[in-house]
CSV table of C-alpha atoms and ligand atoms in Angstrom, one decimal:
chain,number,residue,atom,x,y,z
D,295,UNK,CA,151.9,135.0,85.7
D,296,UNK,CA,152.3,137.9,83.5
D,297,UNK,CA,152.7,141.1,85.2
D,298,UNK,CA,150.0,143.7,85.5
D,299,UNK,CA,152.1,146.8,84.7
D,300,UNK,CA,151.9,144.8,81.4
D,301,UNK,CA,148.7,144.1,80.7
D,302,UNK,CA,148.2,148.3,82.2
D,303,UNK,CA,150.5,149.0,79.5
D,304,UNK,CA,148.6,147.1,76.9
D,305,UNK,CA,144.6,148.8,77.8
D,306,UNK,CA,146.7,152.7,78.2
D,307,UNK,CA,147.7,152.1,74.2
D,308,UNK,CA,143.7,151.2,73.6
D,309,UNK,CA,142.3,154.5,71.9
D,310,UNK,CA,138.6,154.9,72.0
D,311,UNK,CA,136.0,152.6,73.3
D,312,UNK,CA,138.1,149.1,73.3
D,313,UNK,CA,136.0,146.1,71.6
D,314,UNK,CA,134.9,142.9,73.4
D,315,UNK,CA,136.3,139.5,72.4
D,316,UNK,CA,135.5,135.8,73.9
D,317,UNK,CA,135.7,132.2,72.5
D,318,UNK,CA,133.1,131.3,70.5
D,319,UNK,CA,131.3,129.5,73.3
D,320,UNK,CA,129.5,128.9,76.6
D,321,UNK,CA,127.7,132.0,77.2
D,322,UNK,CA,128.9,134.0,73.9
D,323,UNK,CA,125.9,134.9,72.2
D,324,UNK,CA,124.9,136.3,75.8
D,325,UNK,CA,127.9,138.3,75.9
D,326,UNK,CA,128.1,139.6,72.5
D,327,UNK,CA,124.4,140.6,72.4
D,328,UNK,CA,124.7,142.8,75.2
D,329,UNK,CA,127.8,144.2,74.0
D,330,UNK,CA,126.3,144.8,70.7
D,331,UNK,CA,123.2,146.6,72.8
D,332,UNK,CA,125.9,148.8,74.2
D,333,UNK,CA,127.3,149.9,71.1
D,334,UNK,CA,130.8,148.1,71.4
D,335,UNK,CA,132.8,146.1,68.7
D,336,UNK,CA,132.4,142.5,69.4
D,337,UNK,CA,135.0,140.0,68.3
D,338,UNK,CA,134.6,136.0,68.1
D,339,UNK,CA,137.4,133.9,68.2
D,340,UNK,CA,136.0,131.0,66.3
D,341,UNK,CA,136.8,127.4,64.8
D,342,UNK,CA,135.5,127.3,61.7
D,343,UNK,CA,132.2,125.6,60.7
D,344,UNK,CA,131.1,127.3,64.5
D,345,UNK,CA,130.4,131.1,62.7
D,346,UNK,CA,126.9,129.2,61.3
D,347,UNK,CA,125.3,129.3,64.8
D,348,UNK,CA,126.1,132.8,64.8
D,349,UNK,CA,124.2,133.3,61.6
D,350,UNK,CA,121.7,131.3,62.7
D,351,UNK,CA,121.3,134.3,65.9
D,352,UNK,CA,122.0,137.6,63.7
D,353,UNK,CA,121.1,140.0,66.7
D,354,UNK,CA,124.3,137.7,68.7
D,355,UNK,CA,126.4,137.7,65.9
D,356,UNK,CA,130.0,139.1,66.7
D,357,UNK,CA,130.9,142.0,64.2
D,358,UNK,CA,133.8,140.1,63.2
D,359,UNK,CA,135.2,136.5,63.2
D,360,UNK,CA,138.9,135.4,63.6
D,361,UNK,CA,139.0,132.1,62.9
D,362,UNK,CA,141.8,129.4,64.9
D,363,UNK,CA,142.5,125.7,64.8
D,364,UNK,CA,142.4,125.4,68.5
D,365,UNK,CA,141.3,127.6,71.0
D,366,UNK,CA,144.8,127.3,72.5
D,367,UNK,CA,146.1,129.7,69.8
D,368,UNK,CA,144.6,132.8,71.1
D,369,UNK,CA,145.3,135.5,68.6
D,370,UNK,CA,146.6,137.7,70.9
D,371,UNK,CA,148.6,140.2,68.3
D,372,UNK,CA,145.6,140.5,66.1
D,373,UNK,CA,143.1,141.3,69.2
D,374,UNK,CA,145.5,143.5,71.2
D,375,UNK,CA,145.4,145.9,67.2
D,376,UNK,CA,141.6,145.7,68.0
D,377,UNK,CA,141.8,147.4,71.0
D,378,UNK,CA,140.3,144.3,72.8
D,379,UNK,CA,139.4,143.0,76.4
D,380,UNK,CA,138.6,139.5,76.5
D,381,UNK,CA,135.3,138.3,78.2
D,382,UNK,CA,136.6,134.8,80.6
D,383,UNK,CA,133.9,132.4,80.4
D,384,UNK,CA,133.8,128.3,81.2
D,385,UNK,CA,135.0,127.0,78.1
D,386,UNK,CA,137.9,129.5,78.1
D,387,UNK,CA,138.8,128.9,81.1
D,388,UNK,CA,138.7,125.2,80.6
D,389,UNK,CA,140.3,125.0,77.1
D,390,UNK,CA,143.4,127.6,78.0
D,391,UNK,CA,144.3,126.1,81.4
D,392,UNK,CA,146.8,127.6,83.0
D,393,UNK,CA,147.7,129.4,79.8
D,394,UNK,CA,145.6,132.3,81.2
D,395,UNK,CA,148.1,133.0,83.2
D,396,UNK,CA,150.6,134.3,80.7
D,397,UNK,CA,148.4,135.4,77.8
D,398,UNK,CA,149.4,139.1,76.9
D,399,UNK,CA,146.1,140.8,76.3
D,400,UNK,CA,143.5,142.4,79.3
D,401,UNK,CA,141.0,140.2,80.7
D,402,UNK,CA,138.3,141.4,81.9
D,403,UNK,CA,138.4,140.8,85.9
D,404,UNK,CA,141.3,139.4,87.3
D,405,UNK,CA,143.0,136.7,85.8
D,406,UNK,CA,144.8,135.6,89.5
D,407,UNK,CA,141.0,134.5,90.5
D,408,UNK,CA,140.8,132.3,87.7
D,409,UNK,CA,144.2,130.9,89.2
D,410,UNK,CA,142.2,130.2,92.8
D,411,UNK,CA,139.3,128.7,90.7
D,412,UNK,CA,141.3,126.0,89.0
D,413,UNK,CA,142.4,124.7,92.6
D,414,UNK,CA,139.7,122.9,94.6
D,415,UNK,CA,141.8,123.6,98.1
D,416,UNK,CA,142.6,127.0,97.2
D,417,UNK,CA,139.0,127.6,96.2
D,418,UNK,CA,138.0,126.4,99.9
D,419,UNK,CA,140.9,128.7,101.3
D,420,UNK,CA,138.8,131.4,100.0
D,421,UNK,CA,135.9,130.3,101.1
D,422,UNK,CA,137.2,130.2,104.7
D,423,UNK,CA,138.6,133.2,104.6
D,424,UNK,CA,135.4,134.6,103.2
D,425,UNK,CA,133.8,133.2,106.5
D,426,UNK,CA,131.5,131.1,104.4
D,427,UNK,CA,129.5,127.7,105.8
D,428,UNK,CA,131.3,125.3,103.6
D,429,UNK,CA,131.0,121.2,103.5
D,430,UNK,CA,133.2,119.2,105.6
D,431,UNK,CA,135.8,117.7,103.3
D,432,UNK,CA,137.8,114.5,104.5
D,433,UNK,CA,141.2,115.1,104.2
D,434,UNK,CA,141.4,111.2,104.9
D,435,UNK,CA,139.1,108.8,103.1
D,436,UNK,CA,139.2,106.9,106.3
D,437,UNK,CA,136.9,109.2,107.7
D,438,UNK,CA,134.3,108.9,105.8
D,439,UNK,CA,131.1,108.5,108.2
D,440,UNK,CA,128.2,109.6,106.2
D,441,UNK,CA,127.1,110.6,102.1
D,442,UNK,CA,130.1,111.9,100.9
D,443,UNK,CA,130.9,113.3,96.9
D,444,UNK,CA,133.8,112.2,95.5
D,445,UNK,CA,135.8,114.8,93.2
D,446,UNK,CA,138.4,114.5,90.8
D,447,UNK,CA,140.9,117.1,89.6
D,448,UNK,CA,139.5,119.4,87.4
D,449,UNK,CA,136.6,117.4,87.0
D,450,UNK,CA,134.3,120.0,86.2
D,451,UNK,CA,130.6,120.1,85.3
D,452,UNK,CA,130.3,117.6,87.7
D,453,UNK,CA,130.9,114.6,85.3
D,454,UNK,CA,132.7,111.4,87.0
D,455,UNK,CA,131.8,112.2,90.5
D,456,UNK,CA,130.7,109.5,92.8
D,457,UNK,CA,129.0,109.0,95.9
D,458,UNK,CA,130.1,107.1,98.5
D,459,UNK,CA,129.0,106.5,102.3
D,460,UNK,CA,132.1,104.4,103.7
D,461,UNK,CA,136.0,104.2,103.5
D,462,UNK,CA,135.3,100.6,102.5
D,463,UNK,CA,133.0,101.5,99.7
D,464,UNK,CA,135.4,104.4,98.6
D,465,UNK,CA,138.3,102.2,98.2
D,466,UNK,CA,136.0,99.5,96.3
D,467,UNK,CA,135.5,102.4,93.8
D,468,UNK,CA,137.8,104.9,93.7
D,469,UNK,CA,141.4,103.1,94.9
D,470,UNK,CA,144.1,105.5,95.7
D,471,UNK,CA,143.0,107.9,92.8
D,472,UNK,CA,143.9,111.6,94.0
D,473,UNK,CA,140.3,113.2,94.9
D,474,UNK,CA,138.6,116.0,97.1
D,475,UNK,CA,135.7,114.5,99.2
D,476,UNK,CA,133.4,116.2,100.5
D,477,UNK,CA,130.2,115.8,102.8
D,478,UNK,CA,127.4,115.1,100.5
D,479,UNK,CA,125.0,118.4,101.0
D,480,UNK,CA,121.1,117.8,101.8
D,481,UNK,CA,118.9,120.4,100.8
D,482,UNK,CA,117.9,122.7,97.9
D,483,UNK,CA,120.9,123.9,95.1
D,484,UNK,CA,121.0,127.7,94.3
D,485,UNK,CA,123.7,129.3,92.3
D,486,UNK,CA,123.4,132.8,92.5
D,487,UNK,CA,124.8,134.9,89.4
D,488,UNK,CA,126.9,138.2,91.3
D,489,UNK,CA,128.7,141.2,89.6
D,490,UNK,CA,131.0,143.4,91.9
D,491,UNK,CA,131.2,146.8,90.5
D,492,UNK,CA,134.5,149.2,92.0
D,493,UNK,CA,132.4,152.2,90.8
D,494,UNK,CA,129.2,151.9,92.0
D,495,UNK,CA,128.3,152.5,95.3
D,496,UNK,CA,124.5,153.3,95.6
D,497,UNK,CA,123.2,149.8,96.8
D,498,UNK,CA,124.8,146.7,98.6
D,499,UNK,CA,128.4,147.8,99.1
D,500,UNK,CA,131.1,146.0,99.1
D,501,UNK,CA,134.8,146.2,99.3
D,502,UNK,CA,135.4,149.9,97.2
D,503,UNK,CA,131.8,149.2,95.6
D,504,UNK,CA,128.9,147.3,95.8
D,505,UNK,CA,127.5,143.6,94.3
D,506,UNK,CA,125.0,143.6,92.6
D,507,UNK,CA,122.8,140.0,92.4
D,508,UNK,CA,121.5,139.8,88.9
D,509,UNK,CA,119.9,136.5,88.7
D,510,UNK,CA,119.8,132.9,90.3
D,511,UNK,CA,119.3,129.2,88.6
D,512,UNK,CA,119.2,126.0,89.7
D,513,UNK,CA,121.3,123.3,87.2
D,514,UNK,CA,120.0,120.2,85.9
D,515,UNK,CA,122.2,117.2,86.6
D,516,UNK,CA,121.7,114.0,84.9
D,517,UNK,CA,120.6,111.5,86.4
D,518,UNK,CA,120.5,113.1,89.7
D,519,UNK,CA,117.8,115.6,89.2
D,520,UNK,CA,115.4,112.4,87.7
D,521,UNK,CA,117.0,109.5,89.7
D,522,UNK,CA,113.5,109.4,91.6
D,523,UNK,CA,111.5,108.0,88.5
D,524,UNK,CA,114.2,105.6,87.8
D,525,UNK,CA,114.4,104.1,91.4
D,526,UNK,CA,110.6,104.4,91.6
D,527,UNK,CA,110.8,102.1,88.4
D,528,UNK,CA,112.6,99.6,89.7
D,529,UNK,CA,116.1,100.8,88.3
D,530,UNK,CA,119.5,99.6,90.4
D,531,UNK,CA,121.2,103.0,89.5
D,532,UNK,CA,123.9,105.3,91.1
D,533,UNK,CA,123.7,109.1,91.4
D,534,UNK,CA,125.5,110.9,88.3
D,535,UNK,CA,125.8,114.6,88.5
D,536,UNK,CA,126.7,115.9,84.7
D,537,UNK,CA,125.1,118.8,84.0
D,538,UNK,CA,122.8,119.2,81.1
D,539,UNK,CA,121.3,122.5,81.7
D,540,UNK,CA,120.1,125.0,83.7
D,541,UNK,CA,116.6,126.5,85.0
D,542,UNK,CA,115.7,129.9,86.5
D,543,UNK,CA,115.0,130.5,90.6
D,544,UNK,CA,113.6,133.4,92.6
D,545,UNK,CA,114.3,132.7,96.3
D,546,UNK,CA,112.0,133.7,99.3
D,547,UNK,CA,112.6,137.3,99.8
D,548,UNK,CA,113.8,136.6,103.3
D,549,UNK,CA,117.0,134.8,102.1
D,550,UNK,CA,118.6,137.5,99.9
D,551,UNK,CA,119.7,139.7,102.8
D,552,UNK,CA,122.1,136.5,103.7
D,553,UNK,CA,122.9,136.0,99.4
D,554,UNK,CA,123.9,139.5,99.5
D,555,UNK,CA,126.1,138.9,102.3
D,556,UNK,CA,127.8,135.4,100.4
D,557,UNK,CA,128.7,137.8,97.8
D,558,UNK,CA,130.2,141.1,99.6
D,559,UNK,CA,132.2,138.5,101.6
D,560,UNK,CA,133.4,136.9,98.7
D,561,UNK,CA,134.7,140.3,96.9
D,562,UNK,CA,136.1,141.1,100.3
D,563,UNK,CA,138.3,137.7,100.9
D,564,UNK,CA,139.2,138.2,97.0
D,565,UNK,CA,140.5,141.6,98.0
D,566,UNK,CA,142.7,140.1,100.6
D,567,UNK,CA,143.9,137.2,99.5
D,568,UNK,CA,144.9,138.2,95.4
D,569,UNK,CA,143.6,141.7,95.0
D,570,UNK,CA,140.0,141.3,94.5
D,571,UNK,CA,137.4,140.4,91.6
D,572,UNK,CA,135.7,143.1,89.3
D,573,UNK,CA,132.8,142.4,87.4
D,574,UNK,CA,131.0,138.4,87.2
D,575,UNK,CA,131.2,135.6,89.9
D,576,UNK,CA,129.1,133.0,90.8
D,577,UNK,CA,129.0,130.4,94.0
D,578,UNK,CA,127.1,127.8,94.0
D,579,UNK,CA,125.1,126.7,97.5
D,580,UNK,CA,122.8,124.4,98.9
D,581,UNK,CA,119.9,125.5,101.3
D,582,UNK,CA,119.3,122.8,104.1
D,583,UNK,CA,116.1,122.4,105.6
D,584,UNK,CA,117.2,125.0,108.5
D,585,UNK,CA,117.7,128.2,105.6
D,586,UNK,CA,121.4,127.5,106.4
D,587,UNK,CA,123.2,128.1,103.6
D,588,UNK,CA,126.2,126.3,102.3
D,589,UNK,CA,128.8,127.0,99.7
D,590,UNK,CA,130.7,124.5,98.1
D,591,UNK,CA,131.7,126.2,94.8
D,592,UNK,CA,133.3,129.7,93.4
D,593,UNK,CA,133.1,130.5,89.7
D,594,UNK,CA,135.2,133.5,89.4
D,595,UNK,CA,133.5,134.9,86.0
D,596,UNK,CA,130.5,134.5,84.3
D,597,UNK,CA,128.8,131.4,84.5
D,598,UNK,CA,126.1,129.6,81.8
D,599,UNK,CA,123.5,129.6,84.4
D,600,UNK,CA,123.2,133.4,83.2
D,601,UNK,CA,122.3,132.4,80.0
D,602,UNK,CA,118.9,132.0,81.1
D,603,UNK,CA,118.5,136.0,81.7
D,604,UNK,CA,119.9,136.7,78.4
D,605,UNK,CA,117.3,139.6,78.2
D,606,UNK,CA,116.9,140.4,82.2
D,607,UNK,CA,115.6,138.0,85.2
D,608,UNK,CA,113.4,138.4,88.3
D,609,UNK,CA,116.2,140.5,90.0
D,610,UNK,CA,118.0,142.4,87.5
D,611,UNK,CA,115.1,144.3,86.1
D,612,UNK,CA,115.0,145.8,89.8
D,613,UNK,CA,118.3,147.4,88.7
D,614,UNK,CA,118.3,149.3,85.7
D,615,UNK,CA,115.3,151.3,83.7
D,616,UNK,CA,116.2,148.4,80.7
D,617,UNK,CA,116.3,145.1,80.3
D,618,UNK,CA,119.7,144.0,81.5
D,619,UNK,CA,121.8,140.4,81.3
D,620,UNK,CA,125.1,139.6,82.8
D,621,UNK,CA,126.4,140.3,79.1
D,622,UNK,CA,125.1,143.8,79.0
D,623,UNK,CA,126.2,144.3,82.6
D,624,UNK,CA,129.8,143.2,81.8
D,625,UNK,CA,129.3,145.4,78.5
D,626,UNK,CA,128.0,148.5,80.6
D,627,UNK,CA,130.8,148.2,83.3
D,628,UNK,CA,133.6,147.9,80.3
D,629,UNK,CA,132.0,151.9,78.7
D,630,UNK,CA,132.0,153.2,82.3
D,631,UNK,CA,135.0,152.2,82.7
D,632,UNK,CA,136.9,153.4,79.6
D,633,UNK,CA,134.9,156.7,80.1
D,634,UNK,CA,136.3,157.0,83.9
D,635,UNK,CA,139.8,156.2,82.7
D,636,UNK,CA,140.1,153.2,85.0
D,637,UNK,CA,139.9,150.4,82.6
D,638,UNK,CA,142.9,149.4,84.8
D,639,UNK,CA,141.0,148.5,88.1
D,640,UNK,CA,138.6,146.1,86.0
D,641,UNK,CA,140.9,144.2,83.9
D,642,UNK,CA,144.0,141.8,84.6
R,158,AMP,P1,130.7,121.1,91.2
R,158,AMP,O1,131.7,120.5,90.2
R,158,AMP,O2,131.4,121.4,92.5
R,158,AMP,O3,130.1,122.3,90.6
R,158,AMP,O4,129.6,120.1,91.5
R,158,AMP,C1,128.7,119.5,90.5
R,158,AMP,C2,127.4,119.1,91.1
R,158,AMP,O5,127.6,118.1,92.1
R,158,AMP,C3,126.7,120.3,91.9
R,158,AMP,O6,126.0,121.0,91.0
R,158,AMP,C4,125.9,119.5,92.9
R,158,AMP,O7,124.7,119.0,92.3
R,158,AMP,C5,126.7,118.3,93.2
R,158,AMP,N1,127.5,118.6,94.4
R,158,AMP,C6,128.8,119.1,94.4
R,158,AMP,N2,129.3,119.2,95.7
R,158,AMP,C7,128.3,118.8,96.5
R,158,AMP,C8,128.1,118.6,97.9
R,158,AMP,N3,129.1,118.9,98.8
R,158,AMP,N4,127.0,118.1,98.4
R,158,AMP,C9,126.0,117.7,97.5
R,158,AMP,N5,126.0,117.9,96.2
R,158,AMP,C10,127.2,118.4,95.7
């Protein structure tokens, strides 16, 4: 991994406020609308034919287009000229791989998170180290004595994944494939949207800050989050988990105390274990029928459930005296930043 006196070197040449970039993608128009509400450059890295949905949403349009054949050909020279940080998101992290590592340009948060992300046992490392209720995984398939989800490597957005109740049925389906399984959760799905701030420390502190929880959705998995009308019609089907969307979700009030407690515990494992995690993160959780609450999931950077508060949610208007998204808050923490002089502490 590239080291961080490098990329330190790179945002001390920046002059003036430095510009936001991203992939043209996931949660982008999100991200470049509330940079554009807080007055900085925005830059899309775009393949062409992709610029029209931009024009399509002029008040998310990125100031300026660089245009690449593949999204693995960051231009990294011409950004770094534009004084730019670049926003992580899920298709960047997915399309770069473990070229994120390397890349030569700050990114906002810290780019060794990313690296625990990509790992499914890594990513349960920090969990436990976080403290967190997490599901029982079976480290032998053997084992298997009740619902269990079946996981491939870097499957993500849940596509592929199976259910299985027995070591019998699990070699029938899945042979000796490499997989994680874990105990299939019961309950209700919550994915709460977090931002941990190193500056701030009026409110829910955390490690040197506080988090802040700006929003919660639910996603919408095909066929799982319908599989009741097609069983109640008579349909042999199995449960399929791809996601197709997302929808908001306010919790009972009584539960946030605990949320706010997921998240501080998170930043404070992160802190430990690779130096922390400025700015967005998400986990995702299930709520049993007992309010206990289990993690399964870490998204170390902004996630597309916040595209759903792309002008402010139930939660985040209880923070700031205008609207605010996860894009502006990234966009806000980014000018605080550069106007503290620590750019530093919130990029990697
Ligand atoms: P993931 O790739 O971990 O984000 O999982 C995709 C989807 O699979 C989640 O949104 C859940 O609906 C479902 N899922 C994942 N892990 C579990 C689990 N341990 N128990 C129940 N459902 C799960």
């Amino acid at each position: 991994m590239i080291e961080k006196s490098k990329i330190d070197e790179i945002i001390s040449s920046y002059k003036g406020l430095p510009s936001i970039a991203t992939i043209c993608s996931h949660s982008s128009l999100q991200i470049f609308h509330g940079a554009k509400n807080e007055g900085l450059k925005t830059i899309g890295i775009c393949l062409q034919g992709n610029e029209k949905i931009y024009d399509a949403f002029p008040y998310a349009k990125p100031d300026e287009f660089i245009f690449v054949n593949s999204y693995l050909d960051i231009p990294v020279s011409e950004l770094v000229v534009r004084n730019a940080i670049i926003v992580p998101h899920g298709s960047f992290v997915e399309y770069l791989g473990e070229k994120v590592d390397n890349i030569a340009i700050p990114i906002l948060g810290n780019r060794a998170s990313l690296m625990w992300e990509r790992s499914r046992e890594k990513m349960f490392d920090w969990m436990h180290k976080a403290g967190l209720k997490t599901p029982k995984v079976f480290l032998n398939p053997k084992n298997i004595d009740r619902p269990a989800i079946v996981k491939f490597p870097g499957a993500k957005g849940g596509r592929g994944y199976v259910v299985v109740n027995s070591w019998e049925e699990y070699r029938q389906k899945i042979g000796d494939k490499k997989t994680m399984v874990q105990e299939f959760l019961i309950g209700v799905r919550a994915y709460p949207h977090y931002f941990y701030s190193p500056f701030e420390n009026k409110g829910y502190s955390a490690s040197k800050g506080r988090v802040e929880l700006l929003g919660i959705d639910k996603r919408i998995e095909s066929n799982a989050d319908e599989i009741g009308r097609a069983l109640h019609a008579g349909a042999h089907t199995t449960m399929s988990f791809t996601v197709v969307g997302n929808e908001p979700m306010v919790l009972r009030e009584s539960l946030l105390l605990e949320y706010f407690e997921i998240g501080k515990k998170v930043i404070e494992a992160a802190e430990k274990l690779f130096g922390g995690i400025p700015g967005p993160f998400c986990v995702e959780t299930i709520i049993t029928d007992n309010l206990e609450i289990y993690t399964f999931e870490i998204s170390a950077r902004i996630v597309a459930g916040t595209n759903i508060f792309s002008d402010s949610s139930p939660y985040s208007i209880f923070m700031n005296d205008k609207p605010l998204s996860m894009g502006r808050r990234i966009a806000m923490e980014i000018k605080n930043a550069a106007k503290l002089k620590k750019l530093t502490e919130i990029v990697y």
